[in-house]
Structure formats: structure tokens, C-alpha cells
Amino acid sequence: MDLPELGAFLRTRRDRIRPTEVGLPPGPRRRVPGLRREEVAHLAGLSVDYYTELERGSTKNGVQPSAQTLAALARALRLDGDERDHLFRLAERPLPPSAHGPSTHVQPALLGLLDRLSDTPARVITDLHETLVENDLARSLLGPSPARRGPTASFVYRWFTDPQARALYPPEDHPRHSRVFVADLRAVAARRGRDREVARMIAELGRRSEEFTTLWATHDVAVRRIDRKRIVHPTLGVIELDCSNLLSEDGRQRLLWFTAPPGTPGAHQLNLLSVLGTQDLTTGTPAERHTPERHTRKALP
């Protein structure tokens, strides 16, 4: 493990990020143009002392960053794919899997936008609807995303295999959501080509869900970009919102955010949601019914 080179790389990546890019105030007495060490440590969920040892490249204290720590640093420092892989190589850790799943590296552009949506429920998901990162309001609205791996990390998969997943939406809306999910999944399958992860999911859904099999046979295809949704909230009731999607360049990640026209009941409910936060959402919430993290940056393995 090349700790001195690793430390130098972390320092240069930290120096290039401006505080405003990650939602931090510039401050009147800032002596460095980029982020401070303590700010990077906070964003990555590490102790300041531990991060400082990493940057110093010291070999005396036996610092051995895990893959989980490296992934958190890659997100905090907005590393692109090549930079992230370089970080893992310097630490002599296996490269993160390239297959898109719960461990997918959040694309910096989408993460940067998410940071600016502090007053809007928003999350970044994969094209298979696996949540990668979310803010407080998204967690309050939708419940926390599951700490799972494999097919069950996908909300689409759970939609057709776990009846509790559907409690997030009113029953009368379920048929429409089913059609949209299947049409979107068909577009994903075509875009990814001969992708084993998608093929396994389609095959498993075909075995477990007659509804999925019927809808898949229609060959309907549509990429979800904007939608009107009615979400069942345990305290506020049914909230009618517009859900917008911004796709990454390769289409494999999406930023979702929820809004309501000014003056509508949905806008009022969103204002109440920001007051309620995540209080009393640990029992009987939609999160538990469809799956059971502050702008939650998952420590993705």
C-alpha cells in the first residue's frame, strides 16, 4: 500500500473542491481554497484524526482504509470513475464492481445537484431503482431505503414480489405503477444489452409474478422522466406531487426530486414535512411497508 502517494492524492483532490460545491459556506477566514480536512472527514463520516493520518501518509499507526472508507471518500471528494479506481489501487483494495447495483459509485454531477436540493425531497437511484443516496426530506417522505444487496435492493423487484412494498401508493394507483415500472425496465434491458444482472431480475420476476409476466408480454417501453404521484404518508395522508427524473449521460443513474405547484395541498404538505422531519417515522411508516439514512450518504461497500 502506497500510503504517501495515497495521502498526496487525497490532498490534491481536497484542494480542488470549493466549499459551495458541497453546500458549505465559504467562511471569512478560510486559509485554503478547497475543503478543510475536518470538512472532508465530516462528509465521509470519518473521524478527523483518522482522515488526517490518511492524508499524512503515515505508516507508523498501521492505517489500512477499508473499501467502505474509500468509497465514502470517493463520494465526499467527488471523484470520477478513473479517480475512484486510482484511489482503490493506491490502497491495494479490489476495485468496486462495475455492475450497477447497490454499490454503484454515485456520479459526481448528480451528487452535486442533490446537495443543492436541501429543501426538496430528492434521491439518486440506479436504473433498477436501487437508492444510492438521499436527503433528509426524501427519507421523511418515502422512508429510508433498505440496507440490502442483491435483487431485493431494487424497488421494482420488491414491487412485484413483496405486497408490503405497495403501501407507499394508494391501491387504485397500483396498476398504473406496475405498467410504468415494466415499461421502464424494458428500456433498461435494451440499453444495457446482454447484462446478466438485468436478465436475472427479469427471469426471477417472471417466475414469481404473474402480473409482471403479463405486462412484460405487452412489450411496452418508456423511460420514466416525469410523473404525477400520490404518496401515502403515515402522518400527512396522501400527498400528490410531481416527480421529476434527471438521467445521467449513460442512463444508469437518476436524480429524482419531488415538487408541488405553489398553493396546492401538496405544497402545504411538503412544508409540513420539512417541519416533521423524520420524527415518529420508525413505526408503521411507508418505509417499513415498502422496505424495511441527513442527506444520507450510504457507506456503500
GROMACS .gro file of C-alpha atoms in nm:
model
  301
    1MET     CA    1   0.000   0.000   0.000
    2ASP     CA    2   0.146   0.331  -0.111
    3LEU     CA    3   0.030   0.546   0.179
    4PRO     CA    4   0.239   0.856   0.093
    5GLU     CA    5   0.100   0.860  -0.262
    6LEU     CA    6  -0.249   0.797  -0.128
    7GLY     CA    7  -0.216   1.092   0.110
    8ALA     CA    8  -0.088   1.321  -0.164
    9PHE     CA    9  -0.376   1.220  -0.390
   10LEU     CA   10  -0.633   1.293  -0.119
   11ARG     CA   11  -0.479   1.635  -0.052
   12THR     CA   12  -0.490   1.738  -0.417
   13ARG     CA   13  -0.849   1.621  -0.455
   14ARG     CA   14  -0.950   1.810  -0.140
   15ASP     CA   15  -0.781   2.130  -0.257
   16ARG     CA   16  -0.977   2.145  -0.582
   17ILE     CA   17  -1.327   2.137  -0.427
   18ARG     CA   18  -1.483   2.467  -0.328
   19PRO     CA   19  -1.698   2.463  -0.013
   20THR     CA   20  -2.003   2.592  -0.200
   21GLU     CA   21  -1.989   2.287  -0.428
   22VAL     CA   22  -2.081   2.064  -0.134
   23GLY     CA   23  -2.322   2.300   0.037
   24LEU     CA   24  -2.076   2.452   0.285
   25PRO     CA   25  -2.033   2.827   0.348
   26PRO     CA   26  -1.701   2.969   0.223
   27GLY     CA   27  -1.630   3.139   0.558
   28PRO     CA   28  -1.441   3.467   0.608
   29ARG     CA   29  -1.117   3.319   0.748
   30ARG     CA   30  -1.062   3.025   0.519
   31ARG     CA   31  -0.688   2.985   0.454
   32VAL     CA   32  -0.721   2.713   0.191
   33PRO     CA   33  -0.913   2.741  -0.137
   34GLY     CA   34  -1.059   2.394  -0.108
   35LEU     CA   35  -1.206   2.195   0.176
   36ARG     CA   36  -1.057   2.163   0.520
   37ARG     CA   37  -0.958   1.821   0.649
   38GLU     CA   38  -1.236   1.825   0.905
   39GLU     CA   39  -1.490   1.902   0.633
   40VAL     CA   40  -1.383   1.605   0.424
   41ALA     CA   41  -1.390   1.385   0.733
   42HIS     CA   42  -1.744   1.502   0.811
   43LEU     CA   43  -1.868   1.444   0.456
   44ALA     CA   44  -1.717   1.095   0.452
   45GLY     CA   45  -1.835   1.002   0.801
   46LEU     CA   46  -1.481   0.961   0.937
   47SER     CA   47  -1.306   1.097   1.241
   48VAL     CA   48  -1.082   1.397   1.178
   49ASP     CA   49  -0.785   1.220   1.336
   50TYR     CA   50  -0.826   0.918   1.109
   51TYR     CA   51  -0.857   1.126   0.793
   52THR     CA   52  -0.556   1.336   0.896
   53GLU     CA   53  -0.347   1.019   0.930
   54LEU     CA   54  -0.456   0.914   0.580
   55GLU     CA   55  -0.350   1.246   0.429
   56ARG     CA   56  -0.017   1.241   0.608
   57GLY     CA   57   0.053   0.903   0.454
   58SER     CA   58   0.197   0.781   0.781
   59THR     CA   59   0.298   0.417   0.805
   60LYS     CA   60   0.353   0.429   1.183
   61ASN     CA   61  -0.004   0.378   1.301
   62GLY     CA   62  -0.097   0.095   1.068
   63VAL     CA   63  -0.364   0.287   0.878
   64GLN     CA   64  -0.546   0.044   0.650
   65PRO     CA   65  -0.850   0.209   0.487
   66SER     CA   66  -1.128  -0.034   0.404
   67ALA     CA   67  -1.316  -0.045   0.076
   68GLN     CA   68  -1.611   0.111   0.258
   69THR     CA   69  -1.394   0.402   0.376
   70LEU     CA   70  -1.252   0.452   0.027
   71ALA     CA   71  -1.599   0.456  -0.126
   72ALA     CA   72  -1.708   0.720   0.126
   73LEU     CA   73  -1.402   0.933   0.046
   74ALA     CA   74  -1.465   0.898  -0.327
   75ARG     CA   75  -1.815   1.036  -0.281
   76ALA     CA   76  -1.706   1.316  -0.046
   77LEU     CA   77  -1.430   1.428  -0.284
   78ARG     CA   78  -1.647   1.399  -0.597
   79LEU     CA   79  -1.408   1.158  -0.767
   80ASP     CA   80  -1.497   1.039  -1.113
   81GLY     CA   81  -1.468   0.673  -1.210
   82ASP     CA   82  -1.100   0.685  -1.305
   83GLU     CA   83  -1.004   0.876  -0.990
   84ARG     CA   84  -1.203   0.640  -0.771
   85ASP     CA   85  -1.032   0.337  -0.925
   86HIS     CA   86  -0.692   0.505  -0.873
   87LEU     CA   87  -0.777   0.560  -0.506
   88PHE     CA   88  -0.861   0.193  -0.461
   89ARG     CA   89  -0.542   0.085  -0.638
   90LEU     CA   90  -0.326   0.306  -0.417
   91ALA     CA   91  -0.486   0.144  -0.113
   92GLU     CA   92  -0.442  -0.202  -0.271
   93ARG     CA   93  -0.812  -0.278  -0.245
   94PRO     CA   94  -1.018  -0.464  -0.507
   95LEU     CA   95  -1.185  -0.224  -0.746
   96PRO     CA   96  -1.557  -0.165  -0.685
   97PRO     CA   97  -1.773  -0.383  -0.909
   98SER     CA   98  -1.863  -0.227  -1.240
   99ALA     CA   99  -2.203  -0.391  -1.239
  100HIS     CA  100  -2.470  -0.143  -1.141
  101GLY     CA  101  -2.624  -0.226  -0.809
  102PRO     CA  102  -2.631  -0.100  -0.452
  103SER     CA  103  -2.251  -0.050  -0.456
  104THR     CA  104  -2.259   0.174  -0.762
  105HIS     CA  105  -2.043   0.485  -0.736
  106VAL     CA  106  -2.273   0.789  -0.734
  107GLN     CA  107  -2.196   1.007  -1.033
  108PRO     CA  108  -2.049   1.340  -0.910
  109ALA     CA  109  -2.277   1.558  -1.125
  110LEU     CA  110  -2.591   1.406  -0.977
  111LEU     CA  111  -2.448   1.414  -0.626
  112GLY     CA  112  -2.363   1.782  -0.669
  113LEU     CA  113  -2.719   1.861  -0.771
  114LEU     CA  114  -2.859   1.659  -0.483
  115ASP     CA  115  -2.651   1.868  -0.241
  116ARG     CA  116  -2.836   2.178  -0.361
  117LEU     CA  117  -3.183   2.034  -0.309
  118SER     CA  118  -3.189   2.066   0.068
  119ASP     CA  119  -3.550   2.191   0.075
  120THR     CA  120  -3.682   1.935  -0.175
  121PRO     CA  121  -3.721   1.558  -0.128
  122ALA     CA  122  -3.458   1.406  -0.358
  123ARG     CA  123  -3.257   1.090  -0.404
  124VAL     CA  124  -3.020   0.931  -0.655
  125ILE     CA  125  -3.116   0.585  -0.774
  126THR     CA  126  -2.985   0.335  -1.028
  127ASP     CA  127  -3.181   0.246  -1.339
  128LEU     CA  128  -3.305  -0.057  -1.146
  129HIS     CA  129  -3.446   0.172  -0.875
  130GLU     CA  130  -3.184   0.098  -0.609
  131THR     CA  131  -3.135   0.401  -0.386
  132LEU     CA  132  -2.774   0.517  -0.366
  133VAL     CA  133  -2.804   0.841  -0.167
  134GLU     CA  134  -3.092   1.054  -0.040
  135ASN     CA  135  -3.155   1.371   0.157
  136ASP     CA  136  -3.350   1.417   0.479
  137LEU     CA  137  -3.675   1.513   0.314
  138ALA     CA  138  -3.671   1.211   0.084
  139ARG     CA  139  -3.630   0.990   0.385
  140SER     CA  140  -3.916   1.170   0.559
  141LEU     CA  141  -4.140   1.134   0.256
  142LEU     CA  142  -4.054   0.785   0.138
  143GLY     CA  143  -3.890   0.623   0.437
  144PRO     CA  144  -3.525   0.516   0.446
  145SER     CA  145  -3.402   0.297   0.164
  146PRO     CA  146  -3.318  -0.061   0.254
  147ALA     CA  147  -2.973  -0.170   0.367
  148ARG     CA  148  -2.977  -0.462   0.128
  149ARG     CA  149  -2.783  -0.611  -0.156
  150GLY     CA  150  -2.894  -0.818  -0.450
  151PRO     CA  151  -3.231  -0.806  -0.625
  152THR     CA  152  -3.426  -0.702  -0.316
  153ALA     CA  153  -3.239  -0.369  -0.313
  154SER     CA  154  -3.447  -0.280  -0.620
  155PHE     CA  155  -3.784  -0.121  -0.554
  156VAL     CA  156  -3.907  -0.258  -0.888
  157TYR     CA  157  -3.821  -0.609  -0.775
  158ARG     CA  158  -3.991  -0.562  -0.440
  159TRP     CA  159  -4.295  -0.409  -0.611
  160PHE     CA  160  -4.374  -0.737  -0.781
  161THR     CA  161  -4.259  -0.976  -0.507
  162ASP     CA  162  -4.343  -0.809  -0.175
  163PRO     CA  163  -4.702  -0.687  -0.124
  164GLN     CA  164  -4.585  -0.455   0.154
  165ALA     CA  165  -4.386  -0.251  -0.097
  166ARG     CA  166  -4.708  -0.122  -0.249
  167ALA     CA  167  -4.826   0.053   0.067
  168LEU     CA  168  -4.633   0.359  -0.050
  169TYR     CA  169  -4.905   0.430  -0.308
  170PRO     CA  170  -5.287   0.416  -0.290
  171PRO     CA  171  -5.425   0.080  -0.412
  172GLU     CA  172  -5.611   0.237  -0.704
  173ASP     CA  173  -5.279   0.364  -0.842
  174HIS     CA  174  -5.106   0.025  -0.833
  175PRO     CA  175  -5.195  -0.092  -1.188
  176ARG     CA  176  -5.052   0.225  -1.342
  177HIS     CA  177  -4.731   0.199  -1.142
  178SER     CA  178  -4.694  -0.165  -1.246
  179ARG     CA  179  -4.722  -0.073  -1.614
  180VAL     CA  180  -4.473   0.213  -1.579
  181PHE     CA  181  -4.221   0.001  -1.391
  182VAL     CA  182  -4.231  -0.276  -1.654
  183ALA     CA  183  -4.207  -0.036  -1.949
  184ASP     CA  184  -3.911   0.137  -1.783
  185LEU     CA  185  -3.740  -0.196  -1.709
  186ARG     CA  186  -3.774  -0.299  -2.075
  187ALA     CA  187  -3.596   0.022  -2.177
  188VAL     CA  188  -3.322  -0.052  -1.924
  189ALA     CA  189  -3.280  -0.406  -2.057
  190ALA     CA  190  -3.238  -0.277  -2.414
  191ARG     CA  191  -2.992  -0.004  -2.311
  192ARG     CA  192  -2.774  -0.238  -2.105
  193GLY     CA  193  -2.772  -0.509  -2.373
  194ARG     CA  194  -2.656  -0.852  -2.258
  195ASP     CA  195  -2.649  -0.760  -1.893
  196ARG     CA  196  -2.665  -1.056  -1.655
  197GLU     CA  197  -2.798  -0.854  -1.363
  198VAL     CA  198  -3.099  -0.736  -1.561
  199ALA     CA  199  -3.152  -1.078  -1.720
  200ARG     CA  200  -3.156  -1.244  -1.377
  201MET     CA  201  -3.406  -0.992  -1.245
  202ILE     CA  202  -3.641  -1.034  -1.539
  203ALA     CA  203  -3.624  -1.413  -1.514
  204GLU     CA  204  -3.689  -1.410  -1.140
  205LEU     CA  205  -3.980  -1.167  -1.173
  206GLY     CA  206  -4.124  -1.387  -1.447
  207ARG     CA  207  -4.116  -1.684  -1.212
  208ARG     CA  208  -4.263  -1.502  -0.913
  209SER     CA  209  -4.519  -1.261  -1.056
  210GLU     CA  210  -4.797  -1.342  -1.299
  211GLU     CA  211  -4.873  -0.970  -1.323
  212PHE     CA  212  -4.517  -0.899  -1.432
  213THR     CA  213  -4.527  -1.178  -1.691
  214THR     CA  214  -4.848  -1.041  -1.840
  215LEU     CA  215  -4.718  -0.685  -1.859
  216TRP     CA  216  -4.378  -0.793  -1.994
  217ALA     CA  217  -4.552  -0.968  -2.283
  218THR     CA  218  -4.701  -0.635  -2.400
  219HIS     CA  219  -4.352  -0.512  -2.498
  220ASP     CA  220  -4.444  -0.162  -2.386
  221VAL     CA  221  -4.137   0.056  -2.341
  222ALA     CA  222  -4.096   0.402  -2.187
  223VAL     CA  223  -3.825   0.577  -1.988
  224ARG     CA  224  -3.973   0.744  -1.683
  225ARG     CA  225  -3.884   1.115  -1.685
  226ILE     CA  226  -4.169   1.295  -1.509
  227ASP     CA  227  -4.470   1.158  -1.330
  228ARG     CA  228  -4.753   1.265  -1.103
  229LYS     CA  229  -4.753   1.053  -0.788
  230ARG     CA  230  -4.976   1.017  -0.488
  231ILE     CA  231  -4.770   0.906  -0.188
  232VAL     CA  232  -4.919   0.768   0.131
  233HIS     CA  233  -4.754   0.935   0.431
  234PRO     CA  234  -4.827   0.797   0.783
  235THR     CA  235  -4.888   1.144   0.930
  236LEU     CA  236  -4.986   1.371   0.641
  237GLY     CA  237  -5.200   1.127   0.448
  238VAL     CA  238  -5.195   1.113   0.070
  239ILE     CA  239  -4.958   1.371  -0.082
  240GLU     CA  240  -4.993   1.449  -0.453
  241LEU     CA  241  -4.660   1.551  -0.605
  242ASP     CA  242  -4.474   1.585  -0.931
  243CYS     CA  243  -4.176   1.350  -0.954
  244SER     CA  244  -3.904   1.461  -1.196
  245ASN     CA  245  -3.614   1.247  -1.319
  246LEU     CA  246  -3.278   1.367  -1.442
  247LEU     CA  247  -3.081   1.087  -1.608
  248SER     CA  248  -2.705   1.060  -1.614
  249GLU     CA  249  -2.538   1.062  -1.955
  250ASP     CA  250  -2.529   0.682  -1.972
  251GLY     CA  251  -2.880   0.649  -1.831
  252ARG     CA  252  -2.774   0.423  -1.546
  253GLN     CA  253  -2.836   0.666  -1.262
  254ARG     CA  254  -3.117   0.912  -1.199
  255LEU     CA  255  -3.175   1.207  -0.973
  256LEU     CA  256  -3.538   1.212  -0.855
  257TRP     CA  257  -3.695   1.511  -0.684
  258PHE     CA  258  -4.048   1.583  -0.570
  259THR     CA  259  -4.229   1.916  -0.604
  260ALA     CA  260  -4.581   2.057  -0.594
  261PRO     CA  261  -4.726   2.371  -0.758
  262PRO     CA  262  -4.741   2.669  -0.519
  263GLY     CA  263  -5.067   2.700  -0.333
  264THR     CA  264  -5.167   2.337  -0.375
  265PRO     CA  265  -5.234   2.095  -0.088
  266GLY     CA  266  -4.919   1.908  -0.191
  267ALA     CA  267  -4.707   2.223  -0.146
  268HIS     CA  268  -4.858   2.276   0.200
  269GLN     CA  269  -4.789   1.914   0.293
  270LEU     CA  270  -4.427   1.943   0.179
  271ASN     CA  271  -4.387   2.245   0.406
  272LEU     CA  272  -4.526   2.043   0.694
  273LEU     CA  273  -4.296   1.757   0.603
  274SER     CA  274  -3.990   1.979   0.649
  275VAL     CA  275  -4.116   2.058   1.000
  276LEU     CA  276  -4.198   1.699   1.087
  277GLY     CA  277  -3.866   1.568   0.961
  278THR     CA  278  -3.815   1.203   1.043
  279GLN     CA  279  -3.979   1.211   1.385
  280ASP     CA  280  -4.210   0.923   1.466
  281LEU     CA  281  -4.131   0.752   1.137
  282THR     CA  282  -3.989   0.438   1.286
  283THR     CA  283  -4.321   0.260   1.336
  284GLY     CA  284  -4.582   0.187   1.076
  285THR     CA  285  -4.421   0.403   0.809
  286PRO     CA  286  -4.432   0.357   0.434
  287ALA     CA  287  -4.064   0.275   0.465
  288GLU     CA  288  -4.147  -0.033   0.666
  289ARG     CA  289  -4.434  -0.116   0.443
  290HIS     CA  290  -4.238  -0.097   0.118
  291THR     CA  291  -3.897  -0.186   0.268
  292PRO     CA  292  -3.793  -0.233   0.600
  293GLU     CA  293  -3.022   0.750   0.633
  294ARG     CA  294  -2.940   1.384   0.666
  295HIS     CA  295  -2.873   1.382   0.338
  296THR     CA  296  -2.794   1.012   0.377
  297ARG     CA  297  -2.467   0.920   0.217
  298LYS     CA  298  -2.461   0.546   0.240
  299ALA     CA  299  -2.137   0.375   0.319
  300LEU     CA  300  -2.172   0.173   0.004
  301PRO     CA  301  -1.947  -0.130   0.001
   0.00000   0.00000   0.00000
